[in-house]
Short mmCIF file of C-alpha atoms in Angstrom, two decimals:
data_model
loop_
_atom_site.label_atom_id
_atom_site.label_comp_id
_atom_site.label_asym_id
_atom_site.label_seq_id
_atom_site.Cartn_x
_atom_site.Cartn_y
_atom_site.Cartn_z
CA MET A 112 -28.67 -15.46 40.34
CA SER A 113 -32.41 -14.92 40.27
CA LYS A 114 -34.74 -17.48 38.84
CA GLY A 115 -35.79 -15.15 36.05
CA ASP A 116 -32.19 -14.80 34.95
CA ALA A 117 -31.67 -18.51 34.93
CA GLN A 118 -34.67 -19.10 32.72
CA GLY A 119 -33.48 -16.38 30.35
CA CYS A 120 -30.19 -18.16 30.03
CA LEU A 121 -31.84 -21.48 29.43
CA LYS A 122 -33.89 -20.11 26.64
CA LYS A 123 -30.82 -18.58 25.08
CA SER A 124 -28.74 -21.70 25.26
CA GLY A 125 -31.55 -23.59 23.58
CA GLY A 126 -31.49 -21.13 20.70
CA LEU A 127 -27.76 -21.47 20.63
CA GLN A 128 -27.87 -25.19 20.00
CA GLU A 129 -29.99 -24.54 16.96
CA ARG A 130 -27.46 -22.05 15.70
CA ASP A 131 -24.66 -24.51 16.34
CA ALA A 132 -26.41 -27.17 14.32
CA SER A 133 -26.83 -24.88 11.39
CA ALA A 134 -23.14 -23.96 11.59
CA ASN A 135 -22.30 -27.61 11.14
CA ALA A 136 -24.35 -27.63 7.99
CA SER A 137 -22.09 -24.76 6.81
CA SER A 138 -25.07 -22.63 6.03
CA SER A 139 -24.83 -20.26 8.96
CA PRO A 140 -24.83 -16.59 8.07
CA VAL A 141 -21.28 -16.23 9.40
CA ILE A 142 -19.91 -18.95 7.15
CA ALA A 143 -21.82 -17.56 4.19
CA ALA A 144 -20.41 -14.09 4.86
CA PHE A 145 -16.88 -15.43 5.08
CA LYS A 146 -17.28 -17.24 1.79
CA VAL A 147 -17.98 -13.87 0.19
CA PHE A 148 -14.91 -12.38 1.91
CA GLN A 149 -12.80 -15.27 0.67
CA GLN A 150 -13.77 -14.52 -2.89
CA GLU A 151 -13.15 -10.84 -2.55
CA LEU A 152 -9.73 -11.33 -0.98
CA ASP A 153 -8.69 -13.94 -3.51
CA THR A 154 -9.62 -11.71 -6.43
CA LYS A 155 -7.60 -8.90 -4.92
CA HIS A 156 -4.55 -11.10 -4.26
CA ASP A 157 -4.67 -12.55 -7.77
CA LYS A 158 -4.68 -9.12 -9.32
CA HIS A 159 -1.80 -8.10 -7.08
CA GLU A 160 0.22 -11.13 -8.14
CA ARG A 161 -0.40 -10.47 -11.82
CA LEU A 162 0.73 -6.87 -11.40
CA VAL A 163 3.88 -7.94 -9.57
CA LYS A 164 4.73 -10.27 -12.43
CA ILE A 165 4.25 -7.58 -15.08
CA SER A 166 6.28 -5.18 -12.96
CA ARG A 167 9.14 -7.67 -12.80
CA ASP A 168 9.15 -8.04 -16.57
CA ILE A 169 9.21 -4.27 -16.93
CA THR A 170 12.17 -4.04 -14.56
CA ILE A 171 14.15 -6.64 -16.50
CA GLU A 172 13.49 -5.13 -19.91
CA SER A 173 14.26 -1.61 -18.67
CA LYS A 174 17.54 -2.77 -17.14
CA ARG A 175 18.52 -4.35 -20.44
CA THR A 176 17.70 -1.13 -22.25
CA ILE A 177 19.94 0.78 -19.87
CA PHE A 178 22.80 -1.66 -20.50
CA LEU A 179 22.30 -1.21 -24.20
CA LEU A 180 22.36 2.55 -23.87
CA HIS A 181 25.63 2.44 -21.97
CA ARG A 182 27.26 1.25 -25.17
CA VAL A 183 26.84 4.67 -26.78
CA THR A 184 30.09 5.81 -25.21
CA SER A 185 32.12 3.24 -27.08
CA VAL A 186 30.54 3.18 -30.54
CA THR A 187 30.41 5.71 -33.30
CA ASP A 188 26.92 4.98 -34.54
CA VAL A 189 24.84 6.41 -31.70
CA GLU A 190 21.71 6.61 -33.79
CA SER A 191 21.45 2.84 -34.33
CA ILE A 192 21.67 2.17 -30.60
CA LEU A 193 18.98 4.74 -29.92
CA LYS A 194 16.78 3.06 -32.52
CA GLU A 195 17.33 -0.30 -30.90
CA SER A 196 16.48 1.11 -27.49
CA ASP A 197 13.29 2.57 -28.94
CA VAL A 198 12.20 -0.89 -29.94
CA LYS A 199 12.95 -2.21 -26.48
CA LEU A 200 11.15 0.60 -24.71
CA ASP A 201 8.20 0.03 -26.97
CA LEU A 202 7.99 -3.50 -25.62
CA VAL A 203 8.12 -2.15 -22.09
CA ARG A 204 5.33 0.28 -22.86
CA ARG A 205 3.18 -2.60 -24.03
CA LYS A 206 3.70 -4.21 -20.65
CA ILE A 207 2.68 -0.96 -18.98
CA ALA A 208 -0.43 -1.04 -21.14
CA GLN A 209 -1.20 -4.39 -19.48
CA ILE A 210 -0.91 -2.75 -16.09
CA ALA A 211 -3.26 -0.01 -17.24
CA GLU A 212 -5.66 -2.71 -18.40
CA GLU A 213 -5.52 -4.43 -15.00
CA LEU A 214 -6.12 -1.16 -13.21
CA LYS A 215 -9.14 -0.23 -15.28
CA GLY A 216 -11.77 1.01 -12.87
CA GLU A 217 -9.53 0.43 -9.85
CA ASP A 218 -7.91 2.87 -7.49
CA ILE A 219 -4.34 3.10 -8.80
CA TYR A 220 -2.98 3.65 -5.30
CA GLN A 221 -4.51 0.44 -4.01
CA PHE A 222 -2.11 -1.66 -6.07
CA HIS A 223 0.65 0.87 -6.38
CA ARG A 224 3.09 -1.15 -4.31
CA ALA A 225 2.83 -4.04 -6.75
CA PHE A 226 4.24 -2.16 -9.72
CA THR A 227 6.14 0.83 -8.35
CA ALA A 228 9.55 -0.85 -8.81
CA GLY A 229 8.92 -1.56 -12.48
CA ILE A 230 7.66 1.92 -13.19
CA GLN A 231 10.67 3.51 -11.51
CA GLU A 232 12.97 1.39 -13.62
CA TYR A 233 11.07 2.41 -16.74
CA VAL A 234 11.36 6.09 -15.83
CA GLU A 235 15.08 5.56 -15.37
CA ALA A 236 15.46 3.92 -18.78
CA VAL A 237 13.31 6.35 -20.68
CA SER A 238 14.90 9.41 -19.09
CA PHE A 239 18.37 8.01 -19.79
CA GLN A 240 17.50 7.59 -23.42
CA HIS A 241 16.00 11.05 -23.51
CA TYR A 242 19.15 12.52 -22.03
CA ILE A 243 21.39 10.83 -24.58
CA ARG A 244 19.23 12.07 -27.41
CA HIS A 245 18.39 15.60 -26.26
CA ARG A 246 20.76 16.30 -23.36
CA THR A 247 17.82 17.44 -21.23
CA LEU A 248 15.69 16.00 -18.48
CA ILE A 249 12.46 14.43 -19.62
CA SER A 250 9.41 15.85 -17.88
CA LEU A 251 6.68 13.92 -16.16
CA GLU A 252 4.19 15.17 -18.77
CA GLU A 253 6.34 13.84 -21.61
CA ILE A 254 6.58 10.44 -19.95
CA ASN A 255 2.85 10.30 -19.41
CA ALA A 256 2.18 11.42 -22.97
CA MET A 257 4.07 8.33 -24.16
CA LEU A 258 1.85 6.11 -22.04
CA VAL A 259 -1.37 6.85 -23.85
CA PHE A 260 -2.23 3.63 -25.58
CA THR A 261 -4.31 3.09 -28.65
CA GLU A 262 -6.15 -0.07 -29.55
CA ALA A 263 -3.90 -0.48 -32.60
CA GLN A 264 -0.78 -0.51 -30.47
CA SER A 265 -1.96 -3.21 -28.16
CA THR A 266 -3.29 -5.47 -30.92
CA ASP A 267 -0.12 -5.60 -33.04
CA ALA A 268 1.86 -6.57 -29.98
CA LYS A 269 2.92 -9.81 -31.67
CA GLU A 270 4.86 -8.43 -34.63
CA PRO A 271 8.18 -6.79 -33.88
CA ALA A 272 7.87 -3.04 -33.82
CA GLU A 273 9.16 -1.56 -37.05
CA GLU A 274 8.38 2.05 -36.39
CA ASP A 275 10.57 3.72 -33.80
CA ALA A 276 9.24 5.88 -30.98
CA PRO A 277 5.47 5.53 -31.09
CA PRO A 278 3.94 8.80 -32.21
CA PRO A 279 2.39 10.45 -29.17
CA THR A 280 -0.01 12.24 -31.48
CA VAL A 281 -2.65 9.55 -31.45
CA THR A 282 -6.25 10.28 -32.16
CA ALA A 283 -8.45 7.40 -31.06
CA VAL A 284 -7.68 6.61 -27.43
CA SER A 285 -9.55 3.48 -26.51
CA ALA A 286 -7.18 1.69 -24.15
CA PRO A 287 -6.87 3.24 -20.67
CA PRO A 288 -3.85 5.52 -20.30
CA PHE A 289 -1.36 5.02 -17.51
CA GLN A 290 -0.20 7.87 -15.32
CA VAL A 291 3.18 7.82 -13.64
CA ILE A 292 2.76 9.44 -10.24
CA PRO A 293 5.20 12.20 -9.24
CA SER A 294 6.94 10.20 -6.52
CA ASP A 295 7.72 7.35 -8.93
CA TYR A 296 9.04 9.92 -11.38
CA LEU A 297 11.28 11.44 -8.72
CA LEU A 298 12.67 8.09 -7.65
CA GLY A 299 13.29 7.10 -11.25
CA VAL A 300 15.16 10.34 -11.90
CA ALA A 301 17.23 9.79 -8.76
CA ASP A 302 18.26 6.42 -10.19
CA LEU A 303 19.06 8.08 -13.48
CA THR A 304 21.84 10.06 -11.86
CA GLY A 305 23.62 6.82 -11.04
CA GLU A 306 23.49 5.81 -14.69
CA LEU A 307 24.79 9.21 -15.76
CA MET A 308 27.70 8.84 -13.39
CA ARG A 309 28.58 5.51 -14.97
CA MET A 310 28.24 7.03 -18.40
CA CYS A 311 30.57 9.86 -17.41
CA ILE A 312 33.26 7.53 -16.11
CA GLY A 313 32.78 5.35 -19.18
CA SER A 314 33.24 8.22 -21.58
CA VAL A 315 36.33 9.41 -19.72
CA GLY A 316 37.74 5.97 -20.20
CA ASN A 317 37.19 6.33 -23.93
CA GLY A 318 38.98 9.64 -24.09
CA ASP A 319 35.82 11.63 -24.62
CA ILE A 320 36.50 15.03 -23.08
CA ASP A 321 33.28 16.93 -23.70
CA THR A 322 30.69 14.53 -22.29
CA PRO A 323 31.98 14.53 -18.68
CA PHE A 324 31.67 18.31 -18.45
CA GLN A 325 28.18 18.29 -19.91
CA LEU A 326 27.21 15.53 -17.53
CA SER A 327 28.59 17.23 -14.46
CA GLN A 328 26.67 20.37 -15.30
CA PHE A 329 23.45 18.42 -15.80
CA LEU A 330 23.95 16.39 -12.64
CA ARG A 331 24.48 19.56 -10.66
CA GLN A 332 21.15 20.88 -11.93
CA VAL A 333 19.40 17.68 -10.94
CA HIS A 334 21.13 17.70 -7.58
CA ASP A 335 20.01 21.29 -6.96
CA GLY A 336 16.49 20.25 -7.89
CA PHE A 337 16.53 17.42 -5.36
CA SER A 338 18.01 19.69 -2.70
CA TYR A 339 15.12 22.06 -3.35
CA ILE A 340 12.66 19.27 -2.64
CA GLY A 341 14.68 18.04 0.31
CA ASN A 342 12.67 16.37 3.00
CA SER A 343 9.25 17.40 1.76
CA GLY A 344 9.24 14.50 -0.67
CA PRO A 345 8.54 10.87 0.13
CA TYR A 346 10.88 9.11 2.52
CA GLU A 347 12.68 7.14 -0.19
CA VAL A 348 13.69 10.34 -1.95
CA SER A 349 15.72 11.58 0.99
CA LYS A 350 17.44 8.21 1.12
CA LYS A 351 18.42 8.43 -2.54
CA LEU A 352 19.71 11.96 -2.11
CA HIS A 353 22.75 10.55 -0.34
CA THR A 354 23.62 8.26 -3.25
CA LEU A 355 23.04 11.15 -5.60
CA ARG A 356 25.64 13.24 -3.75
CA GLN A 357 28.17 10.43 -4.08
CA SER A 358 27.53 10.14 -7.82
CA LEU A 359 27.88 13.87 -8.25
CA ALA A 360 31.14 13.89 -6.31
CA LYS A 361 32.57 11.17 -8.56
CA VAL A 362 31.65 13.07 -11.69
CA GLU A 363 33.05 16.31 -10.32
CA ASP A 364 36.28 14.57 -9.39
CA ALA A 365 36.54 13.16 -12.89
CA CYS A 366 36.07 16.61 -14.40
CA TYR A 367 38.67 18.01 -12.04
CA ALA A 368 41.18 15.37 -13.04
CA LEU A 369 40.41 16.00 -16.67
CA ARG A 370 41.10 19.69 -16.30
CA VAL A 371 44.31 19.25 -14.32
CA ALA A 372 45.71 16.44 -16.39
CA GLY A 373 44.47 17.95 -19.63
CA SER A 374 46.61 21.03 -19.12
CA GLU A 375 49.88 19.20 -18.87
CA ILE A 376 49.56 15.89 -20.69
CA PRO A 377 49.62 15.70 -24.48
CA LYS A 378 46.18 14.95 -25.92
CA HIS A 379 47.12 11.53 -27.29
CA MET A 380 48.00 10.23 -23.84
CA LEU A 381 44.81 11.33 -22.13
CA ALA A 382 43.10 8.01 -22.59
CA ASP A 383 45.74 6.28 -20.46
CA VAL A 384 45.35 8.73 -17.61
CA PHE A 385 41.63 8.25 -17.42
CA ALA A 386 41.75 4.55 -17.85
CA SER A 387 43.73 4.38 -14.60
CA ARG A 388 41.43 6.92 -12.96
CA ASP A 389 38.48 4.78 -13.99
CA ALA A 390 40.00 1.73 -12.32
CA MET A 391 40.39 3.76 -9.16
CA MET A 392 36.74 4.72 -9.29
CA ASP A 393 35.66 1.13 -9.65
CA ALA A 394 37.72 0.11 -6.67
CA ASP A 395 36.18 2.95 -4.75
CA GLU A 396 32.71 1.74 -5.64
CA GLY A 397 33.54 -1.76 -4.51
CA VAL A 398 34.35 -0.49 -1.04
CA ALA A 399 31.19 1.58 -0.81
CA MET B 271 11.33 23.16 -19.68
CA SER B 272 14.41 23.61 -17.56
CA VAL B 273 15.40 21.22 -14.82
CA THR B 274 14.74 23.86 -12.17
CA GLU B 275 11.22 24.52 -13.41
CA MET B 276 10.49 20.85 -13.50
CA PHE B 277 11.50 20.38 -9.90
CA ALA B 278 9.55 23.47 -8.88
CA ASP B 279 6.49 21.86 -10.47
CA ILE B 280 6.98 18.67 -8.52
CA GLN B 281 7.58 20.62 -5.33
CA GLY B 282 4.22 22.32 -5.87
CA PHE B 283 2.57 18.95 -6.17
CA LEU B 284 4.29 17.68 -3.03
CA SER B 285 3.24 20.62 -0.88
CA ALA B 286 -0.36 20.31 -2.06
CA ASP B 287 -0.15 16.67 -1.04
CA GLN B 288 1.16 17.64 2.40
CA ASP B 289 -1.71 20.07 2.91
CA ILE B 290 -4.26 17.35 2.23
CA ARG B 291 -2.50 15.04 4.67
CA GLU B 292 -2.47 17.74 7.30
CA ASP B 293 -6.24 18.21 6.94
CA ILE B 294 -6.87 14.48 7.10
CA ARG B 295 -4.77 14.12 10.22
CA LYS B 296 -6.84 16.72 12.04
CA VAL B 297 -10.13 14.96 11.35
CA VAL B 298 -8.63 11.57 12.15
CA GLN B 299 -7.60 12.89 15.56
CA GLN B 300 -11.20 13.83 16.28
CA LEU B 301 -12.31 10.41 15.12
CA GLU B 302 -9.81 8.76 17.43
CA GLN B 303 -11.13 10.84 20.31
CA ALA B 304 -14.70 9.75 19.56
CA ALA B 305 -13.62 6.12 19.27
CA ARG B 306 -11.84 6.28 22.62
CA GLU B 307 -14.94 7.64 24.30
CA ILE B 308 -17.07 4.80 22.97
CA LEU B 309 -14.45 2.27 24.00
CA THR B 310 -14.34 3.66 27.53
CA LEU B 311 -18.08 3.35 27.78
CA LEU B 312 -18.09 -0.23 26.53
CA GLN B 313 -15.15 -1.23 28.71
CA SER B 314 -17.43 -0.93 31.71
CA VAL B 315 -19.28 -4.10 30.68
CA HIS B 316 -16.34 -5.95 32.18
CA GLN B 317 -17.29 -4.61 35.62
CA PRO B 318 -19.55 -6.91 37.64
CA THR B 319 -22.18 -4.18 37.80
CA GLY B 320 -21.90 -3.56 34.10
CA PHE B 321 -23.46 -6.86 33.10
CA LYS B 322 -26.95 -5.84 33.98
CA GLU B 323 -26.61 -2.55 32.17
CA ILE B 324 -25.48 -3.91 28.84
CA PRO B 325 -28.60 -2.83 26.93
CA THR B 326 -28.46 0.74 28.26
CA LYS B 327 -24.72 0.93 27.57
CA CYS B 328 -25.28 -0.25 24.03
CA ALA B 329 -28.00 2.29 23.46
CA LYS B 330 -25.70 5.01 24.70
CA ALA B 331 -22.86 3.78 22.48
CA ARG B 332 -25.19 3.84 19.50
CA GLU B 333 -25.91 7.47 20.26
CA MET B 334 -22.21 8.24 20.44
CA PHE B 335 -21.73 6.82 16.97
CA CYS B 336 -23.55 9.93 15.75
CA THR B 337 -20.40 11.96 16.41
CA VAL B 338 -18.40 9.39 14.48
CA ARG B 339 -20.74 9.73 11.52
CA THR B 340 -20.41 13.52 11.42
CA HIS B 341 -16.61 13.31 11.59
CA MET B 342 -16.65 10.71 8.84
CA ALA B 343 -18.76 12.98 6.66
CA ASP B 344 -16.17 15.68 7.33
CA LEU B 345 -13.28 13.38 6.44
CA LYS B 346 -14.86 12.53 3.10
CA THR B 347 -14.64 16.16 2.02
CA LYS B 348 -10.90 16.39 2.68
CA PHE B 349 -9.61 14.50 -0.34
CA PRO B 350 -10.74 13.37 -3.81
CA ALA B 351 -12.99 10.34 -3.42
CA GLU B 352 -11.09 8.22 -5.94
CA GLN B 353 -7.81 8.58 -4.01
CA TYR B 354 -8.93 6.64 -0.95
CA TYR B 355 -5.95 4.30 -1.01
CA ARG B 356 -3.45 7.09 -1.42
CA PHE B 357 -4.19 8.37 2.07
CA GLN B 358 -5.51 5.16 3.59
CA GLU B 359 -2.70 4.76 6.10
CA HIS B 360 -3.92 7.83 7.96
CA TRP B 361 -7.24 6.33 8.95
CA ARG B 362 -6.64 2.62 8.73
CA PHE B 363 -6.03 2.25 12.45
CA VAL B 364 -9.03 4.27 13.59
CA LEU B 365 -11.28 2.64 11.01
CA GLN B 366 -10.39 -0.81 12.34
CA ARG B 367 -11.09 0.41 15.86
CA LEU B 368 -14.48 1.69 14.77
CA ALA B 369 -15.25 -1.56 12.99
CA PHE B 370 -14.40 -3.34 16.25
CA LEU B 371 -16.65 -1.03 18.28
CA ALA B 372 -19.53 -1.43 15.85
CA THR B 373 -19.28 -5.23 15.83
CA PHE B 374 -18.84 -5.31 19.61
CA VAL B 375 -21.96 -3.24 20.22
CA GLY B 376 -23.83 -5.44 17.78
CA TYR B 377 -22.65 -8.58 19.55
CA LEU B 378 -23.60 -7.31 23.00
CA GLU B 379 -27.06 -6.47 21.72
CA CYS B 380 -28.01 -9.62 19.85
CA GLU B 381 -25.06 -12.01 20.26
CA ALA B 382 -24.52 -12.35 16.56
CA LEU B 383 -21.95 -11.13 14.06
CA VAL B 384 -22.68 -7.70 12.67
CA THR B 385 -22.44 -7.84 8.90
CA ARG B 386 -20.05 -5.65 7.02
CA GLU B 387 -22.96 -3.69 5.57
CA GLU B 388 -24.41 -3.07 9.01
CA ALA B 389 -21.02 -2.09 10.48
CA ALA B 390 -20.44 0.34 7.63
CA LYS B 391 -23.85 1.84 8.26
CA ILE B 392 -23.12 2.35 11.95
CA ILE B 393 -19.87 4.13 11.09
CA GLY B 394 -21.61 6.13 8.38
CA ILE B 395 -19.68 4.94 5.32
CA GLU B 396 -20.18 2.74 2.25
CA VAL B 397 -19.30 -0.87 1.61
CA VAL B 398 -18.30 -0.81 -2.05
CA ARG B 399 -15.28 1.16 -3.20
CA GLU B 400 -17.11 2.68 -6.15
CA GLU B 401 -19.55 4.43 -3.88
CA GLY B 402 -16.97 6.47 -1.99
CA PHE B 403 -15.42 6.19 1.43
CA HIS B 404 -15.84 2.52 2.27
CA LEU B 405 -15.15 -0.13 4.86
CA GLY B 406 -12.66 -2.41 3.13
CA VAL B 407 -12.98 -6.13 3.80
CA GLU B 408 -9.54 -6.22 5.47
CA ASP B 409 -10.46 -3.44 7.88
CA TYR B 410 -13.76 -5.08 8.74
CA LEU B 411 -12.08 -8.42 9.41
CA ALA B 412 -9.41 -6.74 11.51
CA GLY B 413 -12.18 -5.18 13.56
CA VAL B 414 -13.84 -8.57 14.01
CA LEU B 415 -10.55 -10.02 15.25
CA ILE B 416 -10.16 -7.25 17.82
CA MET B 417 -13.67 -8.06 18.98
CA ALA B 418 -12.70 -11.71 19.38
CA SER B 419 -9.99 -10.86 21.90
CA GLU B 420 -12.37 -8.54 23.70
CA LEU B 421 -14.87 -11.39 23.93
CA SER B 422 -12.31 -13.76 25.42
CA ARG B 423 -11.81 -11.18 28.13
CA LEU B 424 -15.54 -10.84 28.56
CA ALA B 425 -15.84 -14.61 29.03
CA VAL B 426 -13.40 -14.52 31.95
CA ASN B 427 -15.06 -11.54 33.56
CA SER B 428 -18.57 -12.87 33.17
CA VAL B 429 -17.56 -15.92 35.21
CA THR B 430 -16.21 -13.62 37.89
CA ALA B 431 -19.51 -11.78 37.84
CA GLY B 432 -21.39 -15.04 38.27
CA ASP B 433 -22.78 -15.36 34.76
CA TYR B 434 -21.86 -18.95 33.89
CA SER B 435 -23.79 -19.32 30.67
CA ARG B 436 -22.26 -16.43 28.75
CA PRO B 437 -18.86 -18.10 28.24
CA LEU B 438 -20.58 -21.01 26.51
CA ARG B 439 -22.37 -18.74 24.14
CA ILE B 440 -19.18 -16.79 23.49
CA SER B 441 -17.33 -20.04 22.90
CA ASN B 442 -19.80 -21.11 20.25
CA PHE B 443 -19.66 -17.72 18.60
CA ILE B 444 -15.86 -17.60 18.52
CA ASN B 445 -15.68 -21.12 17.15
CA GLU B 446 -17.94 -20.09 14.35
CA LEU B 447 -15.73 -17.08 13.64
CA ASP B 448 -12.67 -19.32 13.69
CA SER B 449 -14.11 -21.65 11.10
CA GLY B 450 -15.06 -18.60 9.06
CA PHE B 451 -11.51 -17.31 9.10
CA ARG B 452 -10.23 -20.74 8.15
CA LEU B 453 -12.02 -20.29 4.83
CA LEU B 454 -9.83 -17.32 3.94
CA ASN B 455 -6.57 -17.65 2.07
CA LEU B 456 -4.67 -14.97 3.90
CA LYS B 457 -1.40 -13.67 2.59
CA ASN B 458 1.48 -12.82 4.83
CA ASP B 459 0.08 -9.42 5.73
CA PRO B 460 -1.05 -7.55 8.86
CA LEU B 461 -4.43 -9.26 8.75
CA ARG B 462 -2.79 -12.66 8.78
CA LYS B 463 -0.67 -11.64 11.74
CA ARG B 464 -3.73 -10.61 13.63
CA TYR B 465 -5.56 -13.77 12.66
CA ASP B 466 -2.73 -15.79 14.14
CA GLY B 467 -3.73 -14.35 17.51
CA LEU B 468 -7.27 -15.69 17.23
CA LYS B 469 -6.26 -19.18 18.30
CA TYR B 470 -5.14 -17.85 21.66
CA ASP B 471 -8.53 -16.25 22.17
CA VAL B 472 -10.21 -19.53 21.24
CA LYS B 473 -7.94 -21.39 23.63
CA LYS B 474 -8.62 -18.96 26.45
CA ILE B 475 -12.37 -19.33 26.09
CA GLU B 476 -12.09 -23.10 25.87
CA GLU B 477 -10.23 -23.10 29.17
CA VAL B 478 -12.98 -21.06 30.77
CA VAL B 479 -15.61 -23.46 29.45
CA TYR B 480 -13.55 -26.41 30.70
CA ASP B 481 -13.20 -24.91 34.17
CA LEU B 482 -16.92 -24.37 34.31
CA SER B 483 -17.83 -27.85 33.12
CA ILE B 484 -15.57 -29.84 35.46
CA ARG B 485 -17.16 -27.99 38.33
CA GLY B 486 -20.61 -28.65 37.00
CA LEU B 487 -21.20 -24.94 36.62
CA SER B 488 -21.94 -25.10 32.94
CA LYS B 489 -24.86 -27.49 33.39
CA GLU B 490 -28.39 -26.37 32.77
CA PRO B 491 -28.91 -23.48 35.17
CA ASP B 492 -31.80 -25.32 36.97
CA ASN B 493 -29.49 -28.18 37.92
CA ALA B 494 -26.85 -25.76 39.03
CA GLY B 495 -29.45 -24.10 41.17
CA ASP B 496 -30.43 -27.46 42.76
CA LYS B 497 -26.94 -28.15 44.05
#
């Protein structure tokens, strides 16, 4: 090592001691920079946590709505159940309004993972209700139209909703709207098919002969739609396609049994046949 | 609207999405190529001959960042600016590499931590999300952590090359970084995982400093020269 080099090093290590001293005083530029990073990261994590919590609430409420809607097969007054589910879904929408509020000015995809589960569950619930009411598949545009929030809606959150389905024809839009992204919609609809399968088996058990056939036709359409998308969709969609096939097979089997048995058994005994078939299905599900 | 139409609509959306991803992937490949070239250049500082040429190597690396900046400008045009996080996974890896290269060049030049603003400027992007394609704090920190392991290697090799004072300076720098990272409340995420590796780098450098000091090699260079 030349003498010049050595002196250069000496000078540098002298400067270094100064820097070290300032680090101890916690005022070094590095420490100051990291304090800023700490704040930024904490803010981000807090927001994420809040979104996860809202998403969980949405999931729970949506699941309850779905349970409620499954009762339509066994009661005569379908309209009252639909009204009740409207009230529940309204509550869920208020929670989604909170998400929209949190995401104001943010990139929705940055926090998407925090609330995707809740939104999928909501899509499932709202499309299930839509099917029971209109016997059609709700479109992504219709779902998004329901998620345009007005100031009035978010302020009267305290009092129980008296009006049913909030009118989508709102004029003053002050709160930020929430947009369901296509992949969440797809996954929600894939879950819907599972609910429809349960509804089909349930209605067979109650001796309802028309619903299973309607359902099998609808499920076939949805299945064809998913087959059309195939692997070009997100990874989770192709995973759900398998479950969808199983659900469809169950419904088709039920319809088959209905046709075969229906031709030879007197109408008043049908309920018994399907009650036993239903039990078989449940056992089948337990294995899978 | 019929079920079939609805799915056709969604399919249209999905294929448009795929096209964007395809475009992004192409540019990211070019970026990765550019990043590899810079890395190869900087790797040569570990060679004994490389130590004397650090300033020229850094100047050359700075020039090569020009290519990175043009590719970055290209990448920005491939997708809507407000959907950064939708496609982030495509460039996260290369962006962290570039953050590492930028901070490494900066360290070699002035032996100090390159700020996030400065690193973003070298790469040719913004710092704040609102202003477009940006260097997120996680990506910057990941880059800094990669640099830390590179520096622990450099400490070992500088001893081999006969430069006994560099490890001490690196040790001080890494210790400062370590106390900086201790300020962060990291969640159980990739950044945290990478941070967990920092202690091994710290340990490695401490061992080098220890080896030097028990042999009296870390003393003031004049004294070392006397012996």
